[in-house]
Coordinates of C-alpha atoms in Angstrom, one line a residue:
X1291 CA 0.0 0.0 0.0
X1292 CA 1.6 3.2 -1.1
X1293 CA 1.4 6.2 1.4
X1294 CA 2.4 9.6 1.9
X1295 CA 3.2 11.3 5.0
X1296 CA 4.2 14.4 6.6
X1297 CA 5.7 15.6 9.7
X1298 CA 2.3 15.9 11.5
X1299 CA 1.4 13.2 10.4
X1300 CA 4.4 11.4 11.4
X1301 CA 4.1 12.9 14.9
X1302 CA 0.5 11.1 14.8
X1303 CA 1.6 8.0 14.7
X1304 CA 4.4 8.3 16.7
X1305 CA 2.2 9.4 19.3
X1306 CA -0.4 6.5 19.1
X1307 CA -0.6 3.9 15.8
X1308 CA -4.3 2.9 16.6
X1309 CA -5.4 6.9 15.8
X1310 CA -2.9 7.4 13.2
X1311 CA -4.5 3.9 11.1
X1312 CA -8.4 4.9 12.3
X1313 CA -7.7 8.4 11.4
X1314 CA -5.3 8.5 8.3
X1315 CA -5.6 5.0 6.7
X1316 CA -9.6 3.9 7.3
X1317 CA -10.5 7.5 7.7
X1318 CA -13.0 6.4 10.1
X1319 CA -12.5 9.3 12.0
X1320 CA -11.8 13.4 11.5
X1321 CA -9.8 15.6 14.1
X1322 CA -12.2 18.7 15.3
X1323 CA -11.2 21.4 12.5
X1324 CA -13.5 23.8 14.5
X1325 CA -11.1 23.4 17.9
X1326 CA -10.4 26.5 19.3
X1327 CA -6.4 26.2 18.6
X1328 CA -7.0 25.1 14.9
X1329 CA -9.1 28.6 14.2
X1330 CA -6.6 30.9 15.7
X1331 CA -3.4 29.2 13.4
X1332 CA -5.5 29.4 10.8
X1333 CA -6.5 32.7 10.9
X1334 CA -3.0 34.1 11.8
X1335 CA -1.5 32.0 8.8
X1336 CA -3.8 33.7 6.5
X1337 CA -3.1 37.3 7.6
X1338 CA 0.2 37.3 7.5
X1339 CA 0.1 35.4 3.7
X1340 CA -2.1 38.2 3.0
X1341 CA 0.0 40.8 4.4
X1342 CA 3.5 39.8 2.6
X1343 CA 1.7 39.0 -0.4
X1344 CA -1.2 41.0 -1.3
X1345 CA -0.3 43.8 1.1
X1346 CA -3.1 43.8 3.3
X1347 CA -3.0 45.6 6.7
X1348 CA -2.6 43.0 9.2
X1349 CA -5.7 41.5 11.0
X1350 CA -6.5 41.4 14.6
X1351 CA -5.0 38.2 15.4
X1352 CA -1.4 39.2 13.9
X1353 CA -1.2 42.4 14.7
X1354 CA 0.0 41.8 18.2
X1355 CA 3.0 40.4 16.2
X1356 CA 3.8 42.9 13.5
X1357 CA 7.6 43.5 14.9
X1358 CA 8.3 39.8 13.2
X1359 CA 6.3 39.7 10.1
X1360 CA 7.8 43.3 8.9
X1361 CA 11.2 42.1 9.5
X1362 CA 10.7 39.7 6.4
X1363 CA 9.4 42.5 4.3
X1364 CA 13.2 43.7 4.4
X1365 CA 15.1 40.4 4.0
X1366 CA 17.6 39.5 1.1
X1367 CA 16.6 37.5 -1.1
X1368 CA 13.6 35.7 -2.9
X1369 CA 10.2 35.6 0.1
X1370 CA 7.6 32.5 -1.0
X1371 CA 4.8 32.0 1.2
X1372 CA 3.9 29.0 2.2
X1373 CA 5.4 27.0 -0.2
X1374 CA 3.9 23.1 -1.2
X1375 CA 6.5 20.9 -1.4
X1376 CA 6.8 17.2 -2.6
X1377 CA 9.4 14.4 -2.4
X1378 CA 9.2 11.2 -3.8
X1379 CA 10.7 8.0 -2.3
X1380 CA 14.3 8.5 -3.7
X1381 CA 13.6 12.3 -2.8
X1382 CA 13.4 13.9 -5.8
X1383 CA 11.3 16.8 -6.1
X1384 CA 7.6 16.0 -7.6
X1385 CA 4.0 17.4 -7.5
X1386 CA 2.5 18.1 -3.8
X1387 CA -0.6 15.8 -5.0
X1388 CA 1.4 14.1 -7.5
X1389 CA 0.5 10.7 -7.5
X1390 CA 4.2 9.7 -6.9
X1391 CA 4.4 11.5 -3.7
X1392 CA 6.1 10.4 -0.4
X1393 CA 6.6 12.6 1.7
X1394 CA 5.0 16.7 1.6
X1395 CA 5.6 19.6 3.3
X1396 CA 4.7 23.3 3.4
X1397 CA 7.0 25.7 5.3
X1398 CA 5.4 28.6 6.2
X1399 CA 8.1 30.8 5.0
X1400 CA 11.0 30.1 2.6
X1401 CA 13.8 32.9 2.0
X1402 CA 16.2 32.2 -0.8
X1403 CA 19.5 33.2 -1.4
X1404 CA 20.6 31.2 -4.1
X1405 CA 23.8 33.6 -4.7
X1406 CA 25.0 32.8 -1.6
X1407 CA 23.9 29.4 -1.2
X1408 CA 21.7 30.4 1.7
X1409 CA 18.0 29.5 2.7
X1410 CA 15.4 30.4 5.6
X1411 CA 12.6 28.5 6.7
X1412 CA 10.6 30.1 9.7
X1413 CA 7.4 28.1 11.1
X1414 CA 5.2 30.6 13.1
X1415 CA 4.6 28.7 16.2
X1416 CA 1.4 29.4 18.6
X1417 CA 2.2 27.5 21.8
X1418 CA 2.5 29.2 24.6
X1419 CA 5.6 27.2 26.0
X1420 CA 8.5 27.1 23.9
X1421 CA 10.1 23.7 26.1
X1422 CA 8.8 21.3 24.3
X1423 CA 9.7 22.4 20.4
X1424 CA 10.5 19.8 17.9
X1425 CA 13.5 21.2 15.4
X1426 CA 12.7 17.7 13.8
X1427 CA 9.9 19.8 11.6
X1428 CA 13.1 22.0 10.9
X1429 CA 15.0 18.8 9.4
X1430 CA 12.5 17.7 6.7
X1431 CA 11.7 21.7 5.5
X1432 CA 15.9 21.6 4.9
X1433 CA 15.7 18.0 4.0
X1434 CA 13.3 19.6 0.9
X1435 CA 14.8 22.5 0.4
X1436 CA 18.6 20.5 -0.2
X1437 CA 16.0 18.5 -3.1
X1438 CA 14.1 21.2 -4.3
X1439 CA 17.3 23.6 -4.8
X1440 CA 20.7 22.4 -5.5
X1441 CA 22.4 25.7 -5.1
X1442 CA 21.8 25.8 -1.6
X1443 CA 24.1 24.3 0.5
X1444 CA 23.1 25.9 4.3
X1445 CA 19.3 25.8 5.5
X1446 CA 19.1 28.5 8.6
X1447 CA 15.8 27.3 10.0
X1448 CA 14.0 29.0 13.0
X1449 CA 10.7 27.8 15.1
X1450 CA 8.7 31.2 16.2
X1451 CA 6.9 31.0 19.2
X1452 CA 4.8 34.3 18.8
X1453 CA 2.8 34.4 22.4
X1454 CA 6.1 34.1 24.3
X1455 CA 8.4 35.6 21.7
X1456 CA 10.9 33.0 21.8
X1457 CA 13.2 31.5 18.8
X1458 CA 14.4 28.0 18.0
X1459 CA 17.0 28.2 15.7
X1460 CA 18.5 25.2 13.6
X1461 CA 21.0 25.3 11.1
X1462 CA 21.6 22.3 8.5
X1463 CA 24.1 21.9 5.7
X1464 CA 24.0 20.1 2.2
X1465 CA 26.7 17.4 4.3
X1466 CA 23.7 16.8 6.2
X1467 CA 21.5 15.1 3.7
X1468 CA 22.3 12.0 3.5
X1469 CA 22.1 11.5 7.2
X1470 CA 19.0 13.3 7.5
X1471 CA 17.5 11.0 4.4
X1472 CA 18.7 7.4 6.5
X1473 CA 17.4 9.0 9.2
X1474 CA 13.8 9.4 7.9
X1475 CA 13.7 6.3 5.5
X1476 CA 14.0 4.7 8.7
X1477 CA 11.6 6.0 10.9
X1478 CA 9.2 6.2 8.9
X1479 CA 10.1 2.4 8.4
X1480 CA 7.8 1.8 11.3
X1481 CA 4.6 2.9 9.2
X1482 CA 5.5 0.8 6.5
X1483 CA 5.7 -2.4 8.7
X1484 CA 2.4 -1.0 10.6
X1485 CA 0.4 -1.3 7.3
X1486 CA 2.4 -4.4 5.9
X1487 CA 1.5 -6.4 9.2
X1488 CA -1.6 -4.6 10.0
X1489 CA -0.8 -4.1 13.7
X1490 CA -1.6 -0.7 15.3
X1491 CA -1.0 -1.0 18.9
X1492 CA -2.3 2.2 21.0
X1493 CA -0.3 3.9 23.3
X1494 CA -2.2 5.7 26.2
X1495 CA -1.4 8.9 27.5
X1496 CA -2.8 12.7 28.6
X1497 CA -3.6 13.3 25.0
X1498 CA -5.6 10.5 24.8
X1499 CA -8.6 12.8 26.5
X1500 CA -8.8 14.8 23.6
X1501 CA -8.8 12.1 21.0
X1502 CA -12.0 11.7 18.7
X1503 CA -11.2 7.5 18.4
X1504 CA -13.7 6.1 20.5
X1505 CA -14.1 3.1 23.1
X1506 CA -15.6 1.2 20.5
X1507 CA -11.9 1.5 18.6
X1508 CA -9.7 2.0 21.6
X1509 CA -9.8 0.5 24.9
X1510 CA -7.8 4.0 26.5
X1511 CA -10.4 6.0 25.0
X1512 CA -12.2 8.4 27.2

């Protein structure tokens, strides 16, 4: 069964197999798009996308956050905007809904510098607690990037936590790749063997209280 995935999605299953398969495989059930958190990223994406690109004042949920966005109206080099990107499974570059497609990702802003080799990625984060951030999201935008564009050999990537104002830089080089590609290949191994033996163990914890799987499908949920 051919599959593609994404960092989210990846974080999904790592977090509990038995939601990932009845959520992303059967489909059988549909995270709450109308959750409060959901909304507010949404919104936020959109007014900044609007603001760098069609130069529209920013809204009431960015606003609080101008100092950050102007910053990239000044930057060097070549701004994109949410950006769709797809990787096959010998990561080459290839359509976002491409039927070949293995892996896809959208950064949520992509600064090139192709003269000097350079590229940005910045992911506008809305957590309030900046502990926990996963630079792993970081990897894969670079991992693209190194596919997508062969004169850039050093991806400077940044997570933005906007409510606490608080950066988490990570830097990656072209000497990286191939690590970074094992790396991946074999975590996301663990899907592959999921759907080849059809075994989706659950795994219970204090998300499992906000899960939309129900007892009839999982014996942790509430």
């Amino acid at each position: 069964m051919a599959f593609a995935w994404s960092y989210s999605a990846y974080k999904e299953f790592d977090q509990c197999a038995r939601k990932y398969h009845l959520i992303k495989i059967e489909k059988k059930y549909k995270p709450d798009q109308n959750a409060p958190a959901l909304v507010y990223g949404r919104k936020l994406h959109k007014e900044i996308e609007n603001y760098l690109l069609h130069g529209e004042p920013l809204g009431e949920i960015a606003s609080p956050y101008e100092k950050h966005v102007t910053r990239l109206k000044n930057v060097t080099g070549q701004l994109i905007v949410e950006k769709k990107m797809g990787l096959t499974k010998a990561f080459e570059p290839c359509d976002f809904f491409g039927k070949n497609v293995w892996w896809r990702g959208a950064p949520d802003i992509l600064i090139l510098d192709e003269d000097k080799g350079v590229a940005r990625v910045l992911d506008w984060k809305t957590n309030k607690n900046a502990n926990y951030a996963d630079p792993d999201q970081l990897e894969l935008m670079a991992m693209a990037i190194f596919s997508y564009y062969p004169k850039i050999h050093t991806v400077k990537g940044v997570l933005l936590f906007l409510k606490v104002d608080e950066a988490v830089p990570k830097t990656f080089t072209r000497g990286q790749l191939n690590d970074i590609k094992s790396k991946w290949m074999g975590r996301v191994g663990r899907i592959t063997k999921a759907i080849d033996t059809d075994v989706w163990n659950p795994t219970q914890g204090p998300l499992c209280k906000f899960c939309p799987v129900s007892n009839k499908d999982c014996e942790y949920a509430p």
